[in-house]
Amino acid sequence: MRILVAEDDAVSQKVLAKLLLPFGKVDCASDGQEAIEAIRRAHQQKQRYDLVCLDLMMPHHSGLEVLQTLREIEAGEGVEESAETCALMITSTDDKEMFIKAVTSGSQWYVTKPVERVKLYEILADLGFEPNNSEG
């Protein structure tokens, strides 16, 4: 499984990447522009991400803008909704309006910081992802 963590806070990025490592290969981006570039590169190489974890508030492009770009790329390639990359929006604010925007933009989950291991693993299990140390 390929995972992209887009998080501008270095500590949060490291923690999230470490939590996700048992599930597969984890790439990191420090801002929205890096995330978009990583997503485009993955699609060009025909190695799409299975999961993207996007901080809602990042420099250069927000998590919502990154998700919108991802969905546009997938639509341009004819990816069916059922085969879209799973997206988790991660934020420090528990804002109902932002939750609605995230879900209507195509995010499967909206998670507030700090991300707890047990909660994250429950979400991943609900999405059909299981740990596999041989991939990490």
PDB file of C-alpha atoms in Angstrom:
ATOM      1  CA  MET A   1       0.000   0.000   0.000  1.00  0.00           C
ATOM      2  CA  ARG A   2       1.229   3.522  -0.859  1.00  0.00           C
ATOM      3  CA  ILE A   3       0.468   6.353   1.533  1.00  0.00           C
ATOM      4  CA  LEU A   4       1.033  10.103   1.306  1.00  0.00           C
ATOM      5  CA  VAL A   5       1.150  12.223   4.453  1.00  0.00           C
ATOM      6  CA  ALA A   6       0.827  15.945   3.732  1.00  0.00           C
ATOM      7  CA  GLU A   7       1.489  17.837   6.950  1.00  0.00           C
ATOM      8  CA  ASP A   8       3.362  21.107   7.472  1.00  0.00           C
ATOM      9  CA  ASP A   9       4.158  20.514  11.152  1.00  0.00           C
ATOM     10  CA  ALA A  10       7.319  18.384  11.233  1.00  0.00           C
ATOM     11  CA  VAL A  11       6.482  16.663  14.524  1.00  0.00           C
ATOM     12  CA  SER A  12       2.928  15.806  13.471  1.00  0.00           C
ATOM     13  CA  GLN A  13       4.253  14.578  10.118  1.00  0.00           C
ATOM     14  CA  LYS A  14       6.764  12.230  11.790  1.00  0.00           C
ATOM     15  CA  VAL A  15       4.213  10.902  14.264  1.00  0.00           C
ATOM     16  CA  LEU A  16       1.621  10.213  11.574  1.00  0.00           C
ATOM     17  CA  ALA A  17       4.169   8.631   9.236  1.00  0.00           C
ATOM     18  CA  LYS A  18       5.360   6.339  12.033  1.00  0.00           C
ATOM     19  CA  LEU A  19       1.771   5.320  12.859  1.00  0.00           C
ATOM     20  CA  LEU A  20       1.109   4.505   9.202  1.00  0.00           C
ATOM     21  CA  LEU A  21       4.355   2.646   8.484  1.00  0.00           C
ATOM     22  CA  PRO A  22       2.898  -0.782   9.405  1.00  0.00           C
ATOM     23  CA  PHE A  23       0.372  -0.303   6.604  1.00  0.00           C
ATOM     24  CA  GLY A  24       2.794   0.319   3.756  1.00  0.00           C
ATOM     25  CA  LYS A  25       5.246   2.722   2.133  1.00  0.00           C
ATOM     26  CA  VAL A  26       4.825   6.269   3.461  1.00  0.00           C
ATOM     27  CA  ASP A  27       5.843   9.382   1.521  1.00  0.00           C
ATOM     28  CA  CYS A  28       5.681  12.819   3.141  1.00  0.00           C
ATOM     29  CA  ALA A  29       5.006  16.321   1.860  1.00  0.00           C
ATOM     30  CA  SER A  30       5.541  19.475   3.924  1.00  0.00           C
ATOM     31  CA  ASP A  31       3.002  21.653   2.132  1.00  0.00           C
ATOM     32  CA  GLY A  32       0.158  21.538  -0.354  1.00  0.00           C
ATOM     33  CA  GLN A  33       2.337  22.141  -3.408  1.00  0.00           C
ATOM     34  CA  GLU A  34       4.648  19.237  -2.514  1.00  0.00           C
ATOM     35  CA  ALA A  35       1.593  17.038  -1.999  1.00  0.00           C
ATOM     36  CA  ILE A  36       0.168  17.913  -5.422  1.00  0.00           C
ATOM     37  CA  GLU A  37       3.541  17.255  -7.055  1.00  0.00           C
ATOM     38  CA  ALA A  38       3.811  13.864  -5.301  1.00  0.00           C
ATOM     39  CA  ILE A  39       0.299  12.919  -6.405  1.00  0.00           C
ATOM     40  CA  ARG A  40       0.966  13.923 -10.016  1.00  0.00           C
ATOM     41  CA  ARG A  41       4.265  12.024 -10.030  1.00  0.00           C
ATOM     42  CA  ALA A  42       2.574   8.907  -8.613  1.00  0.00           C
ATOM     43  CA  HIS A  43      -0.103   9.022 -11.318  1.00  0.00           C
ATOM     44  CA  GLN A  44       2.453   9.588 -14.083  1.00  0.00           C
ATOM     45  CA  GLN A  45       4.385   6.548 -12.841  1.00  0.00           C
ATOM     46  CA  LYS A  46       1.161   4.514 -12.641  1.00  0.00           C
ATOM     47  CA  GLN A  47       1.749   4.018  -8.896  1.00  0.00           C
ATOM     48  CA  ARG A  48      -1.209   5.839  -7.371  1.00  0.00           C
ATOM     49  CA  TYR A  49      -1.502   6.351  -3.645  1.00  0.00           C
ATOM     50  CA  ASP A  50      -3.993   4.130  -1.863  1.00  0.00           C
ATOM     51  CA  LEU A  51      -4.356   6.626   0.981  1.00  0.00           C
ATOM     52  CA  VAL A  52      -3.639  10.331   1.381  1.00  0.00           C
ATOM     53  CA  CYS A  53      -3.653  12.023   4.774  1.00  0.00           C
ATOM     54  CA  LEU A  54      -4.038  15.762   4.321  1.00  0.00           C
ATOM     55  CA  ASP A  55      -3.609  18.477   6.907  1.00  0.00           C
ATOM     56  CA  LEU A  56      -6.449  20.887   6.325  1.00  0.00           C
ATOM     57  CA  MET A  57      -4.352  24.032   6.823  1.00  0.00           C
ATOM     58  CA  MET A  58      -1.041  23.979   4.921  1.00  0.00           C
ATOM     59  CA  PRO A  59       1.059  26.570   3.101  1.00  0.00           C
ATOM     60  CA  HIS A  60       0.693  26.985  -0.679  1.00  0.00           C
ATOM     61  CA  HIS A  61      -2.442  24.820  -0.980  1.00  0.00           C
ATOM     62  CA  SER A  62      -4.897  23.702   1.692  1.00  0.00           C
ATOM     63  CA  GLY A  63      -5.754  20.060   2.199  1.00  0.00           C
ATOM     64  CA  LEU A  64      -9.089  20.746   0.487  1.00  0.00           C
ATOM     65  CA  GLU A  65      -7.304  22.172  -2.561  1.00  0.00           C
ATOM     66  CA  VAL A  66      -4.979  19.152  -2.683  1.00  0.00           C
ATOM     67  CA  LEU A  67      -7.966  16.814  -2.462  1.00  0.00           C
ATOM     68  CA  GLN A  68      -9.771  18.714  -5.224  1.00  0.00           C
ATOM     69  CA  THR A  69      -6.682  18.409  -7.457  1.00  0.00           C
ATOM     70  CA  LEU A  70      -6.430  14.690  -6.691  1.00  0.00           C
ATOM     71  CA  ARG A  71     -10.084  14.155  -7.620  1.00  0.00           C
ATOM     72  CA  GLU A  72      -9.610  16.154 -10.860  1.00  0.00           C
ATOM     73  CA  ILE A  73      -6.591  14.008 -11.798  1.00  0.00           C
ATOM     74  CA  GLU A  74      -8.543  10.832 -11.071  1.00  0.00           C
ATOM     75  CA  ALA A  75     -11.553  12.046 -13.055  1.00  0.00           C
ATOM     76  CA  GLY A  76      -9.288  12.912 -15.976  1.00  0.00           C
ATOM     77  CA  GLU A  77      -7.962   9.354 -15.923  1.00  0.00           C
ATOM     78  CA  GLY A  78     -11.459   7.869 -15.767  1.00  0.00           C
ATOM     79  CA  VAL A  79     -11.051   6.509 -12.232  1.00  0.00           C
ATOM     80  CA  GLU A  80     -14.434   5.381 -10.955  1.00  0.00           C
ATOM     81  CA  GLU A  81     -15.624   6.741  -7.611  1.00  0.00           C
ATOM     82  CA  SER A  82     -15.341   3.301  -6.015  1.00  0.00           C
ATOM     83  CA  ALA A  83     -11.649   3.152  -7.011  1.00  0.00           C
ATOM     84  CA  GLU A  84     -10.674   6.661  -5.883  1.00  0.00           C
ATOM     85  CA  THR A  85      -7.786   7.165  -3.502  1.00  0.00           C
ATOM     86  CA  CYS A  86      -8.974   7.160   0.110  1.00  0.00           C
ATOM     87  CA  ALA A  87      -8.518  10.535   1.772  1.00  0.00           C
ATOM     88  CA  LEU A  88      -8.286  11.470   5.446  1.00  0.00           C
ATOM     89  CA  MET A  89      -8.515  15.149   6.355  1.00  0.00           C
ATOM     90  CA  ILE A  90      -6.577  15.916   9.492  1.00  0.00           C
ATOM     91  CA  THR A  91      -7.026  19.163  11.381  1.00  0.00           C
ATOM     92  CA  SER A  92      -6.576  20.786  14.735  1.00  0.00           C
ATOM     93  CA  THR A  93     -10.047  22.341  14.589  1.00  0.00           C
ATOM     94  CA  ASP A  94     -13.300  20.515  15.197  1.00  0.00           C
ATOM     95  CA  ASP A  95     -15.310  22.804  12.913  1.00  0.00           C
ATOM     96  CA  LYS A  96     -18.630  21.499  11.578  1.00  0.00           C
ATOM     97  CA  GLU A  97     -18.439  23.683   8.452  1.00  0.00           C
ATOM     98  CA  MET A  98     -14.947  22.375   7.597  1.00  0.00           C
ATOM     99  CA  PHE A  99     -16.147  18.814   8.215  1.00  0.00           C
ATOM    100  CA  ILE A 100     -18.937  19.312   5.685  1.00  0.00           C
ATOM    101  CA  LYS A 101     -16.531  20.847   3.142  1.00  0.00           C
ATOM    102  CA  ALA A 102     -14.102  17.950   3.575  1.00  0.00           C
ATOM    103  CA  VAL A 103     -16.749  15.272   3.115  1.00  0.00           C
ATOM    104  CA  THR A 104     -18.386  16.986   0.140  1.00  0.00           C
ATOM    105  CA  SER A 105     -14.931  17.361  -1.444  1.00  0.00           C
ATOM    106  CA  GLY A 106     -14.427  13.609  -1.384  1.00  0.00           C
ATOM    107  CA  SER A 107     -12.755  12.902   1.946  1.00  0.00           C
ATOM    108  CA  GLN A 108     -13.753   9.601   3.526  1.00  0.00           C
ATOM    109  CA  TRP A 109     -12.799  10.714   7.046  1.00  0.00           C
ATOM    110  CA  TYR A 110     -12.185  13.876   9.022  1.00  0.00           C
ATOM    111  CA  VAL A 111      -9.821  13.420  11.973  1.00  0.00           C
ATOM    112  CA  THR A 112      -8.925  15.963  14.641  1.00  0.00           C
ATOM    113  CA  LYS A 113      -5.451  16.305  16.131  1.00  0.00           C
ATOM    114  CA  PRO A 114      -3.835  14.874  18.037  1.00  0.00           C
ATOM    115  CA  VAL A 115      -4.339  11.712  16.015  1.00  0.00           C
ATOM    116  CA  GLU A 116      -4.614   8.751  18.361  1.00  0.00           C
ATOM    117  CA  ARG A 117      -3.223   5.411  17.199  1.00  0.00           C
ATOM    118  CA  VAL A 118      -6.294   3.395  18.223  1.00  0.00           C
ATOM    119  CA  LYS A 119      -8.694   5.772  16.472  1.00  0.00           C
ATOM    120  CA  LEU A 120      -6.523   5.936  13.329  1.00  0.00           C
ATOM    121  CA  TYR A 121      -6.277   2.143  13.140  1.00  0.00           C
ATOM    122  CA  GLU A 122     -10.068   1.837  13.560  1.00  0.00           C
ATOM    123  CA  ILE A 123     -10.575   4.252  10.664  1.00  0.00           C
ATOM    124  CA  LEU A 124      -8.099   2.369   8.484  1.00  0.00           C
ATOM    125  CA  ALA A 125      -9.811  -0.931   9.302  1.00  0.00           C
ATOM    126  CA  ASP A 126     -13.183   0.613   8.335  1.00  0.00           C
ATOM    127  CA  LEU A 127     -11.606   1.620   5.011  1.00  0.00           C
ATOM    128  CA  GLY A 128     -10.389  -1.954   4.487  1.00  0.00           C
ATOM    129  CA  PHE A 129      -6.688  -1.376   5.250  1.00  0.00           C
ATOM    130  CA  GLU A 130      -4.807  -3.839   7.419  1.00  0.00           C
ATOM    131  CA  PRO A 131      -1.267  -3.604   8.787  1.00  0.00           C
ATOM    132  CA  ASN A 132       1.334  -5.417   6.730  1.00  0.00           C
ATOM    133  CA  ASN A 133       4.861  -4.912   8.038  1.00  0.00           C
ATOM    134  CA  SER A 134       6.371  -6.570   4.968  1.00  0.00           C
ATOM    135  CA  GLU A 135       5.341  -3.559   2.851  1.00  0.00           C
ATOM    136  CA  GLY A 136       6.646  -0.857   5.214  1.00  0.00           C
TER     137      GLY A 136
END
